[in-house]
């Protein structure tokens, strides 16, 4: 009886602690048998978790673009060819471009473009309700998302371009990555396509 209690306690402690534990319980007054309880070490699992974290990017989305990869401007062009409308944003996400398009009837679509080939991987209709704000922000603008992406490309590899329709500084925002991986944020004027550093960029 005492042996069973000792085994149960040591086994529970080993499971809670997560490490390797070996319990040796020698029979008391009941009998002369010996029991060994062993739990597996979970170091391998913890190692896999750490390696997964190391392999992923900090933001989980952006990988370095290679020469010959489809640019943001090219991805926007491909998306609009597939789904006509107004491109409002393009973001490099997990090896593909995601382009948001405001189509006729104020319907939103997200079009995914392959980074290596420029082919359409898929498209889906989204339930967005800010079409009026977007159209108001674009009123009088002559610079498209594609134009903004091309202008920002002079500062580095564009990984995202997005319409800022909030506040007084309506226009395009772009994020670039330098060859060393440093990220910078830029404002692109919706009328002149001039590129200036984002005031909020650290």
PDB file of C-alpha atoms in Angstrom:
ATOM      1  CA  UNK A   1       0.000   0.000   0.000  1.00  0.00           C
ATOM      2  CA  UNK A   2       2.792   2.413   0.934  1.00  0.00           C
ATOM      3  CA  UNK A   3       4.590   1.500  -2.279  1.00  0.00           C
ATOM      4  CA  UNK A   4       1.620   2.460  -4.447  1.00  0.00           C
ATOM      5  CA  UNK A   5       1.300   5.831  -2.735  1.00  0.00           C
ATOM      6  CA  UNK A   6       4.995   6.601  -3.236  1.00  0.00           C
ATOM      7  CA  UNK A   7       4.814   5.664  -6.918  1.00  0.00           C
ATOM      8  CA  UNK A   8       1.729   7.795  -7.473  1.00  0.00           C
ATOM      9  CA  UNK A   9       3.251  10.833  -5.761  1.00  0.00           C
ATOM     10  CA  UNK A  10       6.560  10.616  -7.603  1.00  0.00           C
ATOM     11  CA  UNK A  11       4.848  10.023 -10.947  1.00  0.00           C
ATOM     12  CA  UNK A  12       2.598  13.052 -10.454  1.00  0.00           C
ATOM     13  CA  UNK A  13       5.574  15.205  -9.509  1.00  0.00           C
ATOM     14  CA  UNK A  14       7.446  14.087 -12.617  1.00  0.00           C
ATOM     15  CA  UNK A  15       4.506  14.873 -14.891  1.00  0.00           C
ATOM     16  CA  UNK A  16       4.002  18.328 -13.376  1.00  0.00           C
ATOM     17  CA  UNK A  17       7.707  19.145 -13.463  1.00  0.00           C
ATOM     18  CA  UNK A  18       8.014  18.089 -17.083  1.00  0.00           C
ATOM     19  CA  UNK A  19      11.450  16.563 -16.687  1.00  0.00           C
ATOM     20  CA  UNK A  20      12.835  13.058 -16.474  1.00  0.00           C
ATOM     21  CA  UNK A  21      12.201  11.357 -13.206  1.00  0.00           C
ATOM     22  CA  UNK A  22      12.928   7.838 -12.105  1.00  0.00           C
ATOM     23  CA  UNK A  23      11.194   6.562  -8.999  1.00  0.00           C
ATOM     24  CA  UNK A  24      12.325   3.438  -7.236  1.00  0.00           C
ATOM     25  CA  UNK A  25       9.917   2.062  -4.699  1.00  0.00           C
ATOM     26  CA  UNK A  26      11.036  -0.867  -2.653  1.00  0.00           C
ATOM     27  CA  UNK A  27       8.378  -2.953  -1.049  1.00  0.00           C
ATOM     28  CA  UNK A  28       7.645  -2.438   2.565  1.00  0.00           C
ATOM     29  CA  UNK A  29       6.022  -5.029   4.741  1.00  0.00           C
ATOM     30  CA  UNK A  30       3.639  -6.280   2.027  1.00  0.00           C
ATOM     31  CA  UNK A  31       5.936  -8.031  -0.427  1.00  0.00           C
ATOM     32  CA  UNK A  32       9.450  -8.079  -1.843  1.00  0.00           C
ATOM     33  CA  UNK A  33       8.763  -6.748  -5.354  1.00  0.00           C
ATOM     34  CA  UNK A  34      10.442  -3.687  -6.853  1.00  0.00           C
ATOM     35  CA  UNK A  35       8.726  -1.165  -9.147  1.00  0.00           C
ATOM     36  CA  UNK A  36      10.293   1.436 -11.441  1.00  0.00           C
ATOM     37  CA  UNK A  37       8.357   4.354 -12.871  1.00  0.00           C
ATOM     38  CA  UNK A  38       9.825   6.482 -15.676  1.00  0.00           C
ATOM     39  CA  UNK A  39       8.493   9.531 -17.511  1.00  0.00           C
ATOM     40  CA  UNK A  40       9.742  10.785 -20.858  1.00  0.00           C
ATOM     41  CA  UNK A  41      11.737  13.951 -21.090  1.00  0.00           C
ATOM     42  CA  UNK A  42      10.027  16.692 -23.078  1.00  0.00           C
ATOM     43  CA  UNK A  43      13.225  18.499 -23.939  1.00  0.00           C
ATOM     44  CA  UNK A  44      12.765  17.572 -27.601  1.00  0.00           C
ATOM     45  CA  UNK A  45       9.367  19.270 -27.683  1.00  0.00           C
ATOM     46  CA  UNK A  46      10.708  22.388 -26.036  1.00  0.00           C
ATOM     47  CA  UNK A  47      13.588  22.448 -28.493  1.00  0.00           C
ATOM     48  CA  UNK A  48      11.176  22.271 -31.411  1.00  0.00           C
ATOM     49  CA  UNK A  49       9.205  25.198 -30.012  1.00  0.00           C
ATOM     50  CA  UNK A  50      12.335  27.298 -29.688  1.00  0.00           C
ATOM     51  CA  UNK A  51      13.468  26.472 -33.217  1.00  0.00           C
ATOM     52  CA  UNK A  52      10.048  27.411 -34.598  1.00  0.00           C
ATOM     53  CA  UNK A  53      10.317  30.795 -32.898  1.00  0.00           C
ATOM     54  CA  UNK A  54      13.785  31.365 -34.258  1.00  0.00           C
ATOM     55  CA  UNK A  55      12.784  30.436 -37.799  1.00  0.00           C
ATOM     56  CA  UNK A  56       9.834  32.841 -37.904  1.00  0.00           C
ATOM     57  CA  UNK A  57      10.069  36.547 -38.655  1.00  0.00           C
ATOM     58  CA  UNK A  58       9.366  38.987 -35.853  1.00  0.00           C
ATOM     59  CA  UNK A  59       6.075  40.016 -37.398  1.00  0.00           C
ATOM     60  CA  UNK A  60       5.333  36.572 -38.799  1.00  0.00           C
ATOM     61  CA  UNK A  61       4.533  38.016 -42.199  1.00  0.00           C
ATOM     62  CA  UNK A  62       7.360  39.545 -44.157  1.00  0.00           C
ATOM     63  CA  UNK A  63      10.252  37.687 -45.712  1.00  0.00           C
ATOM     64  CA  UNK A  64      13.072  39.301 -47.637  1.00  0.00           C
ATOM     65  CA  UNK A  65      12.203  39.744 -51.289  1.00  0.00           C
ATOM     66  CA  UNK A  66      14.610  38.153 -53.726  1.00  0.00           C
ATOM     67  CA  UNK A  67      15.674  39.543 -57.113  1.00  0.00           C
ATOM     68  CA  UNK A  68      13.006  38.749 -59.675  1.00  0.00           C
ATOM     69  CA  UNK A  69      10.185  38.600 -57.148  1.00  0.00           C
ATOM     70  CA  UNK A  70       6.943  40.340 -58.002  1.00  0.00           C
ATOM     71  CA  UNK A  71       6.946  43.930 -56.765  1.00  0.00           C
ATOM     72  CA  UNK A  72       4.096  45.628 -54.941  1.00  0.00           C
ATOM     73  CA  UNK A  73       3.214  47.609 -58.069  1.00  0.00           C
ATOM     74  CA  UNK A  74       3.174  44.454 -60.209  1.00  0.00           C
ATOM     75  CA  UNK A  75       1.017  42.651 -57.641  1.00  0.00           C
ATOM     76  CA  UNK A  76      -1.493  45.518 -57.691  1.00  0.00           C
ATOM     77  CA  UNK A  77      -1.622  45.410 -61.480  1.00  0.00           C
ATOM     78  CA  UNK A  78      -2.262  41.660 -61.446  1.00  0.00           C
ATOM     79  CA  UNK A  79      -4.951  41.996 -58.778  1.00  0.00           C
ATOM     80  CA  UNK A  80      -6.798  44.721 -60.686  1.00  0.00           C
ATOM     81  CA  UNK A  81      -6.655  42.679 -63.872  1.00  0.00           C
ATOM     82  CA  UNK A  82      -8.378  39.863 -61.997  1.00  0.00           C
ATOM     83  CA  UNK A  83     -10.748  42.060 -59.971  1.00  0.00           C
ATOM     84  CA  UNK A  84     -11.374  45.502 -61.497  1.00  0.00           C
ATOM     85  CA  UNK A  85     -11.774  48.373 -59.084  1.00  0.00           C
ATOM     86  CA  UNK A  86      -9.595  50.616 -56.930  1.00  0.00           C
ATOM     87  CA  UNK A  87      -6.638  49.083 -55.119  1.00  0.00           C
ATOM     88  CA  UNK A  88      -6.544  50.426 -51.583  1.00  0.00           C
ATOM     89  CA  UNK A  89      -3.707  48.401 -50.076  1.00  0.00           C
ATOM     90  CA  UNK A  90      -1.132  45.747 -50.840  1.00  0.00           C
ATOM     91  CA  UNK A  91       0.781  43.809 -48.226  1.00  0.00           C
ATOM     92  CA  UNK A  92       3.435  41.133 -48.449  1.00  0.00           C
ATOM     93  CA  UNK A  93       2.089  38.399 -46.217  1.00  0.00           C
ATOM     94  CA  UNK A  94       3.651  34.978 -45.720  1.00  0.00           C
ATOM     95  CA  UNK A  95       5.150  34.608 -49.168  1.00  0.00           C
ATOM     96  CA  UNK A  96       2.352  36.210 -51.176  1.00  0.00           C
ATOM     97  CA  UNK A  97       0.795  39.601 -51.793  1.00  0.00           C
ATOM     98  CA  UNK A  98      -2.628  40.446 -50.416  1.00  0.00           C
ATOM     99  CA  UNK A  99      -4.252  43.268 -52.363  1.00  0.00           C
ATOM    100  CA  UNK A 100      -7.473  44.888 -51.134  1.00  0.00           C
ATOM    101  CA  UNK A 101      -9.680  46.125 -53.954  1.00  0.00           C
ATOM    102  CA  UNK A 102     -12.750  48.328 -53.668  1.00  0.00           C
ATOM    103  CA  UNK A 103     -14.940  47.311 -56.588  1.00  0.00           C
ATOM    104  CA  UNK A 104     -18.106  48.765 -58.009  1.00  0.00           C
ATOM    105  CA  UNK A 105     -21.064  48.748 -55.682  1.00  0.00           C
ATOM    106  CA  UNK A 106     -18.752  49.378 -52.719  1.00  0.00           C
ATOM    107  CA  UNK A 107     -17.865  45.703 -52.454  1.00  0.00           C
ATOM    108  CA  UNK A 108     -14.450  44.716 -51.115  1.00  0.00           C
ATOM    109  CA  UNK A 109     -12.256  41.925 -52.384  1.00  0.00           C
ATOM    110  CA  UNK A 110      -8.926  40.552 -51.200  1.00  0.00           C
ATOM    111  CA  UNK A 111      -6.823  39.129 -54.013  1.00  0.00           C
ATOM    112  CA  UNK A 112      -3.776  36.986 -53.247  1.00  0.00           C
ATOM    113  CA  UNK A 113      -0.875  37.147 -55.701  1.00  0.00           C
ATOM    114  CA  UNK A 114       2.058  34.732 -55.758  1.00  0.00           C
ATOM    115  CA  UNK A 115       5.292  36.496 -54.903  1.00  0.00           C
ATOM    116  CA  UNK A 116       7.430  34.408 -57.236  1.00  0.00           C
ATOM    117  CA  UNK A 117       5.170  34.234 -60.302  1.00  0.00           C
ATOM    118  CA  UNK A 118       2.578  37.003 -60.096  1.00  0.00           C
ATOM    119  CA  UNK A 119      -0.252  34.502 -60.563  1.00  0.00           C
ATOM    120  CA  UNK A 120      -3.554  34.918 -58.752  1.00  0.00           C
ATOM    121  CA  UNK A 121      -3.709  32.396 -55.926  1.00  0.00           C
ATOM    122  CA  UNK A 122      -7.245  33.236 -54.891  1.00  0.00           C
ATOM    123  CA  UNK A 123      -9.748  35.996 -54.196  1.00  0.00           C
ATOM    124  CA  UNK A 124     -12.498  36.473 -51.691  1.00  0.00           C
ATOM    125  CA  UNK A 125     -15.194  39.004 -50.972  1.00  0.00           C
ATOM    126  CA  UNK A 126     -14.781  40.870 -47.695  1.00  0.00           C
ATOM    127  CA  UNK A 127     -17.324  42.515 -45.419  1.00  0.00           C
ATOM    128  CA  UNK A 128     -15.881  46.002 -45.077  1.00  0.00           C
ATOM    129  CA  UNK A 129     -18.011  49.054 -44.408  1.00  0.00           C
ATOM    130  CA  UNK A 130     -15.637  51.981 -44.909  1.00  0.00           C
ATOM    131  CA  UNK A 131     -16.092  52.441 -48.653  1.00  0.00           C
ATOM    132  CA  UNK A 132     -17.399  55.989 -48.218  1.00  0.00           C
ATOM    133  CA  UNK A 133     -14.334  57.040 -46.199  1.00  0.00           C
ATOM    134  CA  UNK A 134     -11.997  55.528 -48.774  1.00  0.00           C
ATOM    135  CA  UNK A 135     -13.711  57.215 -51.693  1.00  0.00           C
ATOM    136  CA  UNK A 136     -13.642  60.532 -49.821  1.00  0.00           C
ATOM    137  CA  UNK A 137      -9.902  60.155 -49.135  1.00  0.00           C
ATOM    138  CA  UNK A 138      -9.246  59.416 -52.808  1.00  0.00           C
ATOM    139  CA  UNK A 139     -11.337  62.333 -54.087  1.00  0.00           C
ATOM    140  CA  UNK A 140      -9.076  64.593 -56.121  1.00  0.00           C
ATOM    141  CA  UNK A 141      -6.143  62.172 -55.862  1.00  0.00           C
ATOM    142  CA  UNK A 142      -4.205  61.444 -59.025  1.00  0.00           C
ATOM    143  CA  UNK A 143      -1.767  58.951 -57.489  1.00  0.00           C
ATOM    144  CA  UNK A 144      -2.942  55.351 -57.363  1.00  0.00           C
ATOM    145  CA  UNK A 145      -1.734  52.598 -55.045  1.00  0.00           C
ATOM    146  CA  UNK A 146       0.413  51.322 -57.905  1.00  0.00           C
ATOM    147  CA  UNK A 147       1.922  54.776 -58.404  1.00  0.00           C
ATOM    148  CA  UNK A 148       2.611  55.076 -54.684  1.00  0.00           C
ATOM    149  CA  UNK A 149       4.316  51.681 -54.633  1.00  0.00           C
ATOM    150  CA  UNK A 150       6.528  52.653 -57.568  1.00  0.00           C
ATOM    151  CA  UNK A 151       7.466  55.947 -55.919  1.00  0.00           C
ATOM    152  CA  UNK A 152       8.299  54.326 -52.581  1.00  0.00           C
ATOM    153  CA  UNK A 153      10.409  51.662 -54.319  1.00  0.00           C
ATOM    154  CA  UNK A 154      13.120  54.293 -54.711  1.00  0.00           C
ATOM    155  CA  UNK A 155      13.594  54.052 -50.925  1.00  0.00           C
ATOM    156  CA  UNK A 156      13.845  50.259 -50.666  1.00  0.00           C
ATOM    157  CA  UNK A 157      11.863  47.093 -51.275  1.00  0.00           C
ATOM    158  CA  UNK A 158       8.203  47.910 -50.742  1.00  0.00           C
ATOM    159  CA  UNK A 159       6.492  45.368 -48.491  1.00  0.00           C
ATOM    160  CA  UNK A 160       3.238  47.255 -48.018  1.00  0.00           C
ATOM    161  CA  UNK A 161       1.319  50.241 -49.322  1.00  0.00           C
ATOM    162  CA  UNK A 162      -1.908  51.427 -47.769  1.00  0.00           C
ATOM    163  CA  UNK A 163      -4.339  54.318 -48.013  1.00  0.00           C
ATOM    164  CA  UNK A 164      -4.469  56.454 -44.880  1.00  0.00           C
ATOM    165  CA  UNK A 165      -8.038  57.737 -44.767  1.00  0.00           C
ATOM    166  CA  UNK A 166      -7.937  58.981 -41.163  1.00  0.00           C
ATOM    167  CA  UNK A 167      -7.132  62.422 -39.832  1.00  0.00           C
ATOM    168  CA  UNK A 168      -5.940  65.378 -41.856  1.00  0.00           C
ATOM    169  CA  UNK A 169      -2.987  63.743 -43.602  1.00  0.00           C
ATOM    170  CA  UNK A 170      -4.906  61.611 -46.045  1.00  0.00           C
ATOM    171  CA  UNK A 171      -2.697  59.881 -48.555  1.00  0.00           C
ATOM    172  CA  UNK A 172      -0.629  56.771 -49.132  1.00  0.00           C
ATOM    173  CA  UNK A 173       1.596  55.102 -46.568  1.00  0.00           C
ATOM    174  CA  UNK A 174       4.319  52.691 -47.598  1.00  0.00           C
ATOM    175  CA  UNK A 175       6.734  50.454 -45.721  1.00  0.00           C
ATOM    176  CA  UNK A 176      10.070  49.496 -47.214  1.00  0.00           C
ATOM    177  CA  UNK A 177      12.794  47.081 -46.207  1.00  0.00           C
ATOM    178  CA  UNK A 178      16.452  47.786 -46.915  1.00  0.00           C
ATOM    179  CA  UNK A 179      18.821  45.028 -47.971  1.00  0.00           C
ATOM    180  CA  UNK A 180      19.911  44.706 -44.348  1.00  0.00           C
ATOM    181  CA  UNK A 181      16.297  44.185 -43.241  1.00  0.00           C
ATOM    182  CA  UNK A 182      15.723  47.619 -41.688  1.00  0.00           C
ATOM    183  CA  UNK A 183      12.119  48.802 -42.048  1.00  0.00           C
ATOM    184  CA  UNK A 184      11.136  52.390 -42.860  1.00  0.00           C
ATOM    185  CA  UNK A 185       7.737  54.041 -43.154  1.00  0.00           C
ATOM    186  CA  UNK A 186       6.978  56.676 -45.776  1.00  0.00           C
ATOM    187  CA  UNK A 187       4.188  59.019 -46.769  1.00  0.00           C
ATOM    188  CA  UNK A 188       3.396  59.314 -50.470  1.00  0.00           C
ATOM    189  CA  UNK A 189       1.521  62.437 -51.528  1.00  0.00           C
ATOM    190  CA  UNK A 190      -1.745  61.478 -53.271  1.00  0.00           C
ATOM    191  CA  UNK A 191      -1.381  64.290 -55.822  1.00  0.00           C
ATOM    192  CA  UNK A 192       2.338  64.572 -56.505  1.00  0.00           C
ATOM    193  CA  UNK A 193       3.700  61.111 -55.506  1.00  0.00           C
ATOM    194  CA  UNK A 194       6.461  62.825 -53.526  1.00  0.00           C
ATOM    195  CA  UNK A 195       7.865  60.524 -50.841  1.00  0.00           C
ATOM    196  CA  UNK A 196       8.647  61.841 -47.362  1.00  0.00           C
ATOM    197  CA  UNK A 197       9.574  60.050 -44.138  1.00  0.00           C
ATOM    198  CA  UNK A 198       6.643  59.216 -41.907  1.00  0.00           C
ATOM    199  CA  UNK A 199       6.714  61.554 -38.907  1.00  0.00           C
ATOM    200  CA  UNK A 200       5.656  58.678 -36.642  1.00  0.00           C
ATOM    201  CA  UNK A 201       8.420  56.402 -37.901  1.00  0.00           C
ATOM    202  CA  UNK A 202      11.018  55.663 -35.220  1.00  0.00           C
TER     203      UNK A 202
END
